[in-house]
């Protein structure tokens, strides 16, 4: 019997050590030694955003207690260096967000403060930041306790607006509409987004009903302050749909983060809570503008005081896992939940001491890929006397990945609000571009997909706010792809291009015969590529074809579309791209 017990213990030890090797706490190795000013409530915010636009994720920390913000520039060699930026914040800073609000190609800085005015800094080039709060029309006498903020585009006009959470004080939450001239207008009441003086911590902007417009959910503190969900009416106003959507939780919510944990193509919400009443909440999106709490069934309800949380695919196996910060006590570690691919979660550090050096309370958290190795790393902010934690991702499972960096042209420059759809072997996987998602946090603008053992994504679709759509096919794994809006095929921009050929007619449609045809008119003799994909976005046929000058016909045998259902046909040259769709009868 002792022999079997010994063998069992060895097995447990093996798996425990294997899990612990997934991450390594390296903050001191990287010379990241940030301590938030003492605050019995929580810490300041953290940003994992690339502030100098060099393609590598940097770090920014709010430190509070009269101390300045601290910035770390990524040295592109696996290290950081503290970086001096001319920002003078001597109050209790909370949320910090980088975003290109004026679409000039560099990122500006918004700082939220407790008890003193918030500040907007314009980046005038080379990180020369100038305080333009007053000139921009933002309040300069605000003394409320502002915690979180989000950049959003509520009217799809291509310019980022600002939503401010005032937790306590005389003002409700504030929505500032971008006037496209470096000024803002307070539309909180006309837009219906002021939220009636609740105790707001954070807001997550997302597309609740997948209609191409940004809705949002607010986490509210205290049991008597229900959470709020606002639906975008597409006319500059919002409707409070908290009750009818069944997302009106009465909990002590600190954070709301959004992801598609069950991979059904819509966006779900995870809400953190204290150790009172029901635990944390996982709102599953029902696909009809309603939600259902499935936290208990999925194993992520947690009866501990939780703060920041993030969905992220830490092991590159296609599904999104969940990281949650805790502050209850020193024997309740931060949680990393592994998604089994079916939307069920397992606490992979249960029964252990948690992630390496996971011994102190943590509050705000963000993720990015600091060394560009295709694996997401995690940073979490603590409070005095404990320094911030940085966990480097050391997962070594040989899974593949894909990273996407967006540049809006008609849409906002940072691509905030863009929906990314990736298709792999018929599975649809989505990501969404946020700017301020979760408690006092900002994640990397670079969107990350795990690919598992797949060597490519069959199709990658970018749906920009405003309606433009870009599509890429057969995208090779283990690379960072930079996509400028309208650079591939776009439902809006393609009509503005000077086309060298046109599709005259595609027939028969629906397909009823043994073949189908596409009649083309080309202005010159040229080479084109013909691509066919099915309704899941999988490319199943690709061929180089010649387009003679004048009219010609493309003949595709029915053997190529047998049992495929709806077929999308794309014809592209160096100068133009055209699409047509066939439906199998």
Coordinates of C-alpha atoms in Angstrom, one line a residue:
X1 CA 0.0 0.0 0.0
X2 CA 2.8 2.4 0.8
X3 CA 4.3 1.8 -2.6
X4 CA 1.1 2.8 -4.3
X5 CA 0.7 5.9 -2.1
X6 CA 4.2 6.9 -2.9
X7 CA 3.6 6.5 -6.7
X8 CA 0.4 8.5 -6.5
X9 CA 2.2 11.3 -4.7
X10 CA 4.9 11.4 -7.3
X11 CA 2.3 11.7 -10.0
X12 CA 0.6 14.6 -8.1
X13 CA 4.0 16.3 -7.7
X14 CA 4.8 15.9 -11.4
X15 CA 1.6 17.6 -12.5
X16 CA 1.9 20.3 -9.8
X17 CA 5.4 21.1 -11.0
X18 CA 4.3 21.0 -14.6
X19 CA 1.6 23.6 -14.0
X20 CA 3.9 25.8 -12.0
X21 CA 6.4 25.9 -14.8
X22 CA 3.8 27.5 -17.1
X23 CA 4.6 30.9 -15.6
X24 CA 7.5 32.5 -13.9
X25 CA 7.4 35.6 -11.8
X26 CA 10.1 37.8 -13.3
X27 CA 9.3 41.4 -12.2
X28 CA 12.5 41.8 -10.3
X29 CA 14.6 40.2 -13.1
X30 CA 13.1 42.8 -15.5
X31 CA 13.8 45.6 -13.0
X32 CA 10.0 46.3 -12.7
X33 CA 9.8 47.5 -9.1
X34 CA 6.5 49.4 -8.8
X35 CA 4.8 49.9 -5.5
X36 CA 1.4 51.6 -5.3
X37 CA 1.0 54.1 -2.6
X38 CA -0.8 52.6 0.4
X39 CA -4.5 52.1 -0.2
X40 CA -6.6 49.8 2.0
X41 CA -9.1 49.5 -0.9
X42 CA -7.1 48.6 -4.0
X43 CA -4.2 49.6 -6.2
X44 CA -3.8 51.8 -9.2
X45 CA -4.3 50.8 -12.8
X46 CA -1.9 49.1 -15.2
X47 CA -1.6 49.3 -19.0
X48 CA 0.1 46.7 -21.2
X49 CA -0.2 48.9 -24.4
X50 CA 2.5 49.8 -26.9
X51 CA 2.8 53.5 -26.1
X52 CA 5.6 54.3 -28.6
X53 CA 4.1 52.4 -31.6
X54 CA 7.1 50.3 -32.3
X55 CA 5.2 47.0 -32.3
X56 CA 6.3 45.9 -28.8
X57 CA 4.1 46.0 -25.8
X58 CA 5.2 48.5 -23.1
X59 CA 4.0 48.9 -19.4
X60 CA 2.5 51.8 -17.6
X61 CA 1.5 51.9 -13.9
X62 CA -0.5 54.3 -11.8
X63 CA 1.1 54.5 -8.4
X64 CA -1.2 56.8 -6.3
X65 CA -0.5 58.6 -3.0
X66 CA 1.1 61.6 -4.7
X67 CA 3.6 59.6 -6.7
X68 CA 4.0 60.0 -10.4
X69 CA 3.1 57.5 -13.0
X70 CA 5.8 55.0 -13.9
X71 CA 6.5 53.9 -17.5
X72 CA 8.5 51.0 -18.8
X73 CA 9.7 50.9 -22.5
X74 CA 10.1 47.6 -24.1
X75 CA 13.8 47.1 -25.2
X76 CA 12.8 44.5 -27.8
X77 CA 15.2 42.0 -26.3
X78 CA 13.2 40.6 -23.4
X79 CA 13.9 43.5 -21.0
X80 CA 12.3 46.8 -20.0
X81 CA 13.8 50.1 -19.1
X82 CA 12.1 52.8 -17.0
X83 CA 11.2 55.6 -19.4
X84 CA 10.7 59.3 -18.5
X85 CA 7.6 60.9 -20.0
X86 CA 6.7 64.5 -19.1
X87 CA 3.5 63.7 -17.2
X88 CA 3.0 65.4 -13.9
X89 CA 0.4 63.5 -11.9
X90 CA 0.8 64.1 -8.2
X91 CA -2.7 63.0 -7.0
X92 CA -4.1 59.5 -6.5
X93 CA -4.1 58.2 -10.0
X94 CA -6.4 55.3 -10.8
X95 CA -7.1 54.4 -14.4
X96 CA -4.6 55.0 -17.2
X97 CA -5.3 54.5 -20.9
X98 CA -3.3 55.0 -24.1
X99 CA -5.3 55.7 -27.3
X100 CA -5.0 57.7 -30.5
X101 CA -8.0 59.9 -29.9
X102 CA -7.1 62.4 -32.7
X103 CA -6.1 59.7 -35.4
X104 CA -2.7 61.3 -36.0
X105 CA -0.7 58.1 -35.8
X106 CA 0.5 58.3 -32.2
X107 CA -1.1 57.4 -28.9
X108 CA -2.3 59.9 -26.4
X109 CA -2.8 59.4 -22.6
X110 CA -5.9 59.6 -20.4
X111 CA -5.3 59.6 -16.6
X112 CA -8.2 59.2 -14.1
X113 CA -7.7 60.6 -10.6
X114 CA -9.4 60.2 -7.3
X115 CA -10.6 63.5 -5.8
X116 CA -8.9 65.7 -8.4
X117 CA -9.5 66.4 -12.1
X118 CA -8.8 63.8 -14.7
X119 CA -6.3 64.7 -17.4
X120 CA -6.0 64.2 -21.1
X121 CA -2.5 64.5 -22.6
X122 CA -2.0 64.9 -26.4
X123 CA 1.0 63.2 -27.8
X124 CA 2.6 65.8 -30.1
X125 CA 5.1 63.4 -31.4
X126 CA 8.0 61.3 -29.9
X127 CA 6.0 61.0 -26.6
X128 CA 6.0 64.7 -26.0
X129 CA 2.8 64.8 -24.0
X130 CA 0.9 68.1 -23.4
X131 CA -2.0 68.5 -21.0
X132 CA -5.0 69.6 -23.1
X133 CA -7.7 68.8 -20.6
X134 CA -9.2 72.3 -20.6
X135 CA -8.8 73.0 -24.3
X136 CA -10.4 69.6 -25.1
X137 CA -13.5 70.6 -23.1
X138 CA -13.1 68.0 -20.3
X139 CA -13.9 69.1 -16.7
X140 CA -11.1 70.9 -14.9
X141 CA -12.9 71.3 -11.6
X142 CA -14.1 67.7 -11.1
X143 CA -13.3 66.4 -7.6
X144 CA -15.2 63.1 -7.8
X145 CA -13.5 59.8 -7.3
X146 CA -13.0 58.6 -10.8
X147 CA -11.8 55.1 -11.1
X148 CA -12.1 53.6 -14.6
X149 CA -12.5 54.9 -18.1
X150 CA -12.9 53.5 -21.6
X151 CA -12.3 54.8 -25.1
X152 CA -15.1 53.8 -27.5
X153 CA -16.7 55.0 -30.7
X154 CA -20.4 55.2 -29.9
X155 CA -21.5 56.7 -33.3
X156 CA -19.1 54.8 -35.6
X157 CA -17.7 58.1 -37.0
X158 CA -14.1 57.0 -36.8
X159 CA -13.1 59.0 -33.8
X160 CA -12.8 57.7 -30.2
X161 CA -15.1 59.0 -27.5
X162 CA -14.5 58.8 -23.8
X163 CA -16.6 57.2 -21.0
X164 CA -15.7 58.1 -17.4
X165 CA -16.8 56.1 -14.3
X166 CA -17.3 58.5 -11.3
X167 CA -17.6 56.1 -8.4
X168 CA -18.4 58.7 -5.7
X169 CA -19.1 62.4 -5.7
X170 CA -21.6 64.9 -7.2
X171 CA -21.4 63.7 -10.8
X172 CA -22.9 60.7 -12.5
X173 CA -20.8 58.8 -15.1
X174 CA -19.9 61.0 -18.1
X175 CA -19.9 60.3 -21.8
X176 CA -17.8 62.7 -23.9
X177 CA -18.4 62.7 -27.7
X178 CA -15.3 63.4 -29.9
X179 CA -15.9 66.5 -32.1
X180 CA -13.1 65.4 -34.5
X181 CA -11.1 68.6 -33.7
X182 CA -9.4 67.6 -30.5
X183 CA -12.4 68.7 -28.4
X184 CA -15.2 66.8 -26.7
X185 CA -18.8 67.5 -25.8
X186 CA -20.5 66.0 -22.7
X187 CA -23.5 64.0 -24.0
X188 CA -24.1 62.0 -20.9
X189 CA -27.7 62.9 -20.5
X190 CA -28.7 63.3 -24.2
X191 CA -27.1 59.9 -24.9
X192 CA -28.8 58.4 -21.8
X193 CA -25.5 57.0 -20.4
X194 CA -25.1 58.9 -17.1
X195 CA -26.2 55.8 -15.1
X196 CA -27.9 57.7 -12.2
X197 CA -25.1 58.1 -9.6
X198 CA -24.3 54.5 -9.0
X199 CA -21.0 53.3 -7.6
X200 CA -19.2 52.5 -10.9
X201 CA -15.8 50.8 -11.1
X202 CA -15.4 49.8 -14.7
X203 CA -17.2 49.6 -18.1
X204 CA -16.6 47.1 -20.9
X205 CA -17.6 48.2 -24.4
X206 CA -18.6 45.3 -26.6
X207 CA -21.1 44.3 -29.3
X208 CA -23.9 42.6 -27.4
X209 CA -26.0 41.7 -30.4
X210 CA -23.4 41.7 -33.1
X211 CA -25.0 44.5 -35.0
X212 CA -21.7 46.5 -35.6
X213 CA -22.4 49.1 -32.8
X214 CA -20.8 49.3 -29.4
X215 CA -22.9 48.5 -26.4
X216 CA -21.5 48.4 -22.8
X217 CA -21.8 46.9 -19.4
X218 CA -20.9 48.6 -16.1
X219 CA -19.7 46.9 -12.9
X220 CA -21.3 48.6 -9.9
X221 CA -20.1 48.3 -6.3
X222 CA -22.4 47.4 -3.4
X223 CA -25.3 45.0 -3.1
X224 CA -27.9 47.8 -3.5
X225 CA -26.3 49.1 -6.8
X226 CA -27.3 46.9 -9.7
X227 CA -25.0 46.3 -12.7
X228 CA -26.0 48.1 -15.9
X229 CA -26.1 47.2 -19.5
X230 CA -26.7 49.8 -22.2
X231 CA -27.8 49.0 -25.8
X232 CA -26.6 51.3 -28.6
X233 CA -29.7 52.6 -30.5
X234 CA -27.5 53.6 -33.5
X235 CA -28.6 57.2 -33.3
X236 CA -26.3 58.6 -30.6
X237 CA -28.5 57.4 -27.8
X238 CA -28.5 54.3 -25.6
X239 CA -31.2 52.3 -23.8
X240 CA -30.8 50.8 -20.4
X241 CA -31.6 47.1 -21.0
X242 CA -30.2 45.8 -17.7
X243 CA -33.5 44.2 -16.6
X244 CA -34.8 42.9 -19.9
X245 CA -31.4 41.4 -20.7
X246 CA -31.2 39.8 -17.3
X247 CA -27.7 41.3 -16.6
X248 CA -28.8 43.4 -13.7
X249 CA -26.8 41.7 -11.0
X250 CA -26.9 43.1 -7.5
X251 CA -23.4 42.2 -6.3
X252 CA -20.3 44.1 -5.1
X253 CA -18.9 44.2 -8.6
X254 CA -15.4 45.4 -9.2
X255 CA -14.7 44.4 -12.8
X256 CA -16.5 43.3 -16.0
X257 CA -14.5 41.7 -18.7
X258 CA -15.7 40.4 -22.1
X259 CA -14.8 37.3 -24.1
X260 CA -16.3 34.4 -26.0
X261 CA -15.5 31.6 -23.5
X262 CA -17.8 29.0 -25.2
X263 CA -16.7 29.8 -28.8
X264 CA -20.3 30.3 -30.1
X265 CA -19.4 33.6 -31.9
X266 CA -20.9 36.1 -29.5
X267 CA -19.5 37.9 -26.4
X268 CA -20.0 36.9 -22.8
X269 CA -19.3 38.8 -19.6
X270 CA -17.4 37.8 -16.5
X271 CA -18.1 40.0 -13.3
X272 CA -16.0 39.8 -10.2
X273 CA -17.5 40.1 -6.7
X274 CA -16.6 40.0 -3.0
X275 CA -17.0 36.9 -0.9
X276 CA -20.6 37.8 -0.3
X277 CA -23.8 36.7 -2.1
X278 CA -23.4 34.1 -4.8
X279 CA -19.8 34.7 -5.8
X280 CA -18.6 35.9 -9.2
X281 CA -20.9 35.9 -12.3
X282 CA -20.4 34.5 -15.8
X283 CA -23.1 35.9 -18.0
X284 CA -23.5 33.6 -21.1
X285 CA -24.7 35.6 -24.1
X286 CA -27.9 33.8 -25.3
X287 CA -27.6 35.4 -28.7
X288 CA -30.9 37.3 -28.4
X289 CA -29.9 40.3 -26.3
X290 CA -30.3 38.4 -23.0
X291 CA -27.8 36.7 -20.7
X292 CA -27.8 33.8 -18.2
X293 CA -25.5 33.3 -15.2
X294 CA -23.6 30.0 -15.6
X295 CA -20.7 30.7 -13.2
X296 CA -21.5 27.8 -10.8
X297 CA -22.0 25.3 -13.6
X298 CA -18.7 26.4 -15.3
X299 CA -16.7 26.4 -12.1
X300 CA -15.8 30.1 -11.9
X301 CA -18.0 31.6 -9.2
X302 CA -15.2 32.0 -6.6
X303 CA -16.3 33.0 -3.1
X304 CA -13.4 35.3 -2.5
X305 CA -12.9 39.1 -3.0
X306 CA -12.0 39.3 -6.7
X307 CA -10.9 42.4 -8.7
X308 CA -9.4 42.5 -12.2
X309 CA -10.0 39.6 -14.5
X310 CA -9.2 38.7 -18.1
X311 CA -10.1 36.2 -20.7
X312 CA -7.0 35.1 -22.6
X313 CA -5.7 32.0 -24.4
X314 CA -2.6 31.4 -22.3
X315 CA -1.8 28.0 -23.8
X316 CA -2.6 28.7 -27.4
X317 CA -5.2 25.9 -27.7
X318 CA -7.9 28.0 -29.4
X319 CA -10.2 28.6 -26.4
X320 CA -10.0 31.5 -24.0
X321 CA -9.0 30.8 -20.4
X322 CA -9.6 33.1 -17.4
X323 CA -7.3 34.8 -15.0
X324 CA -8.8 36.5 -11.8
X325 CA -7.0 38.7 -9.2
X326 CA -7.9 38.1 -5.5
X327 CA -7.3 40.2 -2.4
X328 CA -9.0 38.3 0.4
X329 CA -5.9 37.0 2.3
X330 CA -2.5 35.7 1.7
X331 CA -3.6 32.1 1.5
X332 CA -6.0 32.7 -1.4
X333 CA -4.0 32.8 -4.6
X334 CA -5.0 34.5 -7.9
X335 CA -6.8 32.1 -10.1
X336 CA -6.0 30.8 -13.5
X337 CA -8.8 28.7 -15.0
X338 CA -8.2 26.4 -17.9
X339 CA -10.9 26.2 -20.5
X340 CA -11.5 22.6 -21.7
X341 CA -12.7 23.7 -25.1
X342 CA -16.3 23.2 -24.3
X343 CA -16.6 26.2 -22.0
X344 CA -15.9 24.4 -18.7
X345 CA -13.2 25.7 -16.4
X346 CA -10.7 24.0 -14.1
X347 CA -8.6 25.9 -11.5
X348 CA -5.2 24.6 -12.6
X349 CA -3.5 25.7 -9.4
X350 CA -6.0 24.3 -6.9
X351 CA -4.3 22.7 -4.0
X352 CA -1.0 24.5 -4.7
X353 CA 0.5 27.8 -3.8
X354 CA -0.7 29.2 -7.1
X355 CA 1.3 31.0 -9.7
X356 CA 5.0 31.5 -8.8
X357 CA 5.5 34.2 -6.1
X358 CA 1.7 34.5 -5.8
X359 CA 1.7 35.5 -2.2
X360 CA 0.2 38.9 -2.0
X361 CA -3.2 40.5 -2.9
X362 CA -3.5 41.8 -6.5
X363 CA -6.1 44.1 -8.0
X364 CA -5.7 45.4 -11.6
X365 CA -4.3 43.1 -14.2
X366 CA -3.5 43.2 -17.9
X367 CA -2.0 40.9 -20.6
X368 CA 0.3 41.3 -23.5
X369 CA 3.2 39.5 -25.2
X370 CA 6.3 41.4 -24.0
X371 CA 8.9 39.3 -25.8
X372 CA 6.8 38.6 -29.0
X373 CA 7.1 34.8 -28.6
X374 CA 3.4 34.3 -29.3
X375 CA 2.5 33.5 -25.7
X376 CA 0.6 36.0 -23.5
X377 CA 2.2 37.2 -20.3
X378 CA 0.3 38.6 -17.3
X379 CA 1.0 41.7 -15.1
X380 CA -0.9 42.4 -11.9
X381 CA -0.7 45.5 -9.6
X382 CA -0.7 45.2 -5.9
X383 CA -0.6 47.7 -3.0
X384 CA 2.0 48.9 -0.6
X385 CA 4.3 47.4 0.7
X386 CA 4.1 44.8 -2.1
X387 CA 5.4 45.4 -5.7
X388 CA 3.6 44.6 -8.9
X389 CA 3.9 41.1 -10.3
X390 CA 4.9 40.1 -13.8
X391 CA 4.4 36.5 -14.9
X392 CA 6.2 35.4 -18.0
X393 CA 4.5 32.7 -19.9
X394 CA 6.7 29.6 -20.3
X395 CA 4.2 27.2 -21.6
X396 CA 6.0 24.8 -23.9
X397 CA 3.3 22.7 -25.6
X398 CA 4.4 23.6 -29.2
X399 CA 1.0 25.0 -30.0
X400 CA 0.8 27.6 -32.8
X401 CA -0.5 31.1 -32.7
X402 CA -1.4 34.2 -34.7
X403 CA -1.3 37.9 -33.7
X404 CA -3.0 40.7 -35.5
X405 CA -2.2 44.5 -35.3
X406 CA -4.8 46.8 -36.8
X407 CA -4.7 50.2 -38.3
X408 CA -7.9 52.0 -39.0
X409 CA -8.3 54.4 -41.8
X410 CA -12.0 55.2 -42.1
X411 CA -12.5 53.7 -38.6
X412 CA -10.5 55.0 -35.5
X413 CA -6.8 54.5 -35.9
X414 CA -6.4 51.9 -33.1
X415 CA -9.2 49.8 -34.4
X416 CA -11.2 50.0 -31.2
X417 CA -14.5 48.2 -31.6
X418 CA -13.3 46.0 -34.5
X419 CA -14.4 42.4 -34.4
X420 CA -12.0 39.7 -35.6
X421 CA -13.3 36.4 -36.8
X422 CA -10.9 33.5 -37.4
X423 CA -11.9 30.2 -38.9
X424 CA -9.9 27.1 -38.3
X425 CA -11.2 23.7 -39.5
X426 CA -14.8 25.0 -39.5
X427 CA -14.5 26.5 -35.9
X428 CA -15.2 30.2 -35.6
X429 CA -13.1 32.1 -33.0
X430 CA -13.6 35.8 -32.3
X431 CA -11.6 38.6 -30.6
X432 CA -12.7 42.2 -30.0
X433 CA -10.6 45.3 -29.7
X434 CA -11.1 47.0 -26.3
X435 CA -9.6 50.1 -24.8
X436 CA -10.3 49.8 -21.1
X437 CA -11.7 46.4 -20.3
X438 CA -11.9 45.3 -16.7
X439 CA -10.8 46.9 -13.4
X440 CA -8.4 49.8 -14.1
X441 CA -6.7 47.8 -16.9
X442 CA -5.7 48.1 -20.5
X443 CA -4.7 45.0 -22.5
X444 CA -2.5 44.9 -25.5
X445 CA -3.9 46.4 -28.8
X446 CA -2.4 43.4 -30.6
X447 CA -5.1 40.7 -30.8
X448 CA -3.9 37.1 -30.1
X449 CA -5.3 33.8 -31.3
X450 CA -4.1 30.4 -30.3
X451 CA -4.1 27.9 -33.2
X452 CA -3.4 24.7 -31.4
X453 CA -1.7 22.2 -33.7
X454 CA -3.1 24.0 -36.8
X455 CA -0.5 25.5 -39.2
X456 CA -2.7 28.2 -40.6
X457 CA -6.0 30.0 -40.2
X458 CA -8.3 29.2 -43.1
X459 CA -9.9 32.6 -43.0
X460 CA -9.4 35.8 -41.0
X461 CA -12.1 38.5 -41.2
X462 CA -11.9 42.0 -39.7
X463 CA -15.2 43.8 -39.3
X464 CA -14.5 47.4 -38.6
X465 CA -16.8 49.9 -36.9
X466 CA -18.6 51.6 -39.7
X467 CA -19.0 48.6 -41.9
X468 CA -15.7 47.9 -43.7
X469 CA -14.7 44.3 -43.9
X470 CA -11.2 42.9 -44.6
X471 CA -10.6 39.3 -45.4
X472 CA -7.4 37.2 -45.5
X473 CA -7.2 33.5 -46.5
X474 CA -4.8 30.7 -45.6
X475 CA -2.9 32.9 -43.0
X476 CA 0.3 31.1 -41.9
X477 CA 0.7 30.5 -38.1
X478 CA 3.3 31.9 -35.8
X479 CA 3.5 35.5 -37.2
X480 CA 2.2 39.0 -36.4
X481 CA 0.0 40.2 -39.3
X482 CA -0.4 44.0 -39.7
X483 CA -3.7 44.9 -41.4
X484 CA -4.7 48.3 -42.6
X485 CA -8.4 48.9 -43.0
X486 CA -9.4 48.4 -46.7
X487 CA -6.1 46.8 -47.6
X488 CA -7.7 43.5 -48.7
X489 CA -11.4 43.4 -49.6
X490 CA -13.7 46.0 -48.1
X491 CA -17.4 46.4 -48.5
X492 CA -17.0 50.1 -48.6
X493 CA -13.6 50.9 -49.9
X494 CA -13.7 48.4 -52.8
X495 CA -16.4 50.6 -54.4
X496 CA -14.0 53.5 -54.3
X497 CA -11.1 51.7 -56.0
X498 CA -10.4 52.1 -59.7
X499 CA -11.2 48.5 -60.8
X500 CA -9.4 46.9 -63.7
X501 CA -12.1 44.3 -64.1
X502 CA -15.8 43.8 -63.3
X503 CA -18.1 40.8 -62.7
X504 CA -20.9 41.0 -65.2
X505 CA -22.9 38.1 -64.0
X506 CA -22.6 34.9 -62.0
X507 CA -25.1 32.1 -62.8
X508 CA -27.0 29.9 -62.4
X509 CA -27.8 31.0 -58.8
X510 CA -28.9 29.0 -56.9
X511 CA -26.8 26.3 -58.6
X512 CA -29.0 23.8 -60.3
X513 CA -26.8 22.4 -63.1
X514 CA -23.5 20.6 -63.3
X515 CA -21.4 23.8 -63.6
X516 CA -21.5 27.4 -62.7
X517 CA -20.1 30.4 -64.6
X518 CA -18.8 33.9 -63.9
X519 CA -18.8 36.4 -66.8
X520 CA -16.0 38.9 -66.5
X521 CA -15.1 42.2 -68.3
X522 CA -11.4 43.1 -68.0
X523 CA -9.9 46.4 -69.1
X524 CA -6.6 44.6 -70.0
X525 CA -5.0 41.2 -70.2
X526 CA -4.0 40.3 -66.6
X527 CA -3.4 37.4 -64.2
X528 CA -5.8 36.9 -61.4
X529 CA -6.3 34.5 -58.5
X530 CA -9.6 32.6 -58.0
X531 CA -10.4 31.5 -54.5
X532 CA -13.5 29.6 -53.4
X533 CA -14.5 29.2 -49.7
X534 CA -17.5 27.6 -48.0
X535 CA -19.9 29.2 -45.5
X536 CA -17.5 28.4 -42.6
X537 CA -14.8 30.5 -44.3
X538 CA -12.7 27.5 -45.3
X539 CA -10.8 27.8 -48.5
X540 CA -11.3 24.6 -50.6
X541 CA -10.2 25.7 -54.1
X542 CA -7.5 28.2 -55.3
X543 CA -6.3 28.6 -58.9
X544 CA -4.4 31.2 -61.0
X545 CA -6.4 32.3 -64.0
X546 CA -5.9 34.5 -67.0
X547 CA -8.3 37.4 -67.8
X548 CA -8.1 38.4 -71.4
X549 CA -8.9 42.0 -72.4
X550 CA -12.7 42.4 -72.9
X551 CA -15.3 39.8 -71.9
X552 CA -14.5 36.3 -70.8
X553 CA -16.1 33.4 -68.8
X554 CA -14.7 31.5 -65.8
X555 CA -16.0 28.0 -65.7
X556 CA -15.9 26.2 -62.4
X557 CA -16.8 22.4 -62.4
X558 CA -19.4 21.3 -60.0
X559 CA -17.0 18.7 -58.5
X560 CA -15.3 21.6 -56.8
X561 CA -18.5 22.6 -54.9
X562 CA -20.1 19.2 -54.2
X563 CA -21.8 19.3 -50.8
X564 CA -20.4 22.7 -50.0
X565 CA -23.6 24.6 -49.5
X566 CA -23.1 28.4 -49.9
X567 CA -20.0 29.3 -51.9
X568 CA -18.1 32.5 -51.8
X569 CA -16.0 33.3 -54.9
X570 CA -13.2 35.9 -54.8
X571 CA -11.3 37.0 -57.8
X572 CA -8.3 39.3 -57.2
X573 CA -5.6 40.9 -59.2
X574 CA -2.8 43.3 -58.1
X575 CA -5.2 46.2 -58.6
X576 CA -8.7 45.0 -57.7
X577 CA -10.7 42.4 -55.8
X578 CA -14.3 41.3 -56.5
X579 CA -16.7 38.9 -54.7
X580 CA -19.8 36.9 -55.6
X581 CA -21.8 34.3 -53.8
X582 CA -23.4 31.1 -55.1
X583 CA -26.0 29.1 -53.2
X584 CA -26.4 25.4 -53.7
X585 CA -30.1 24.5 -54.4

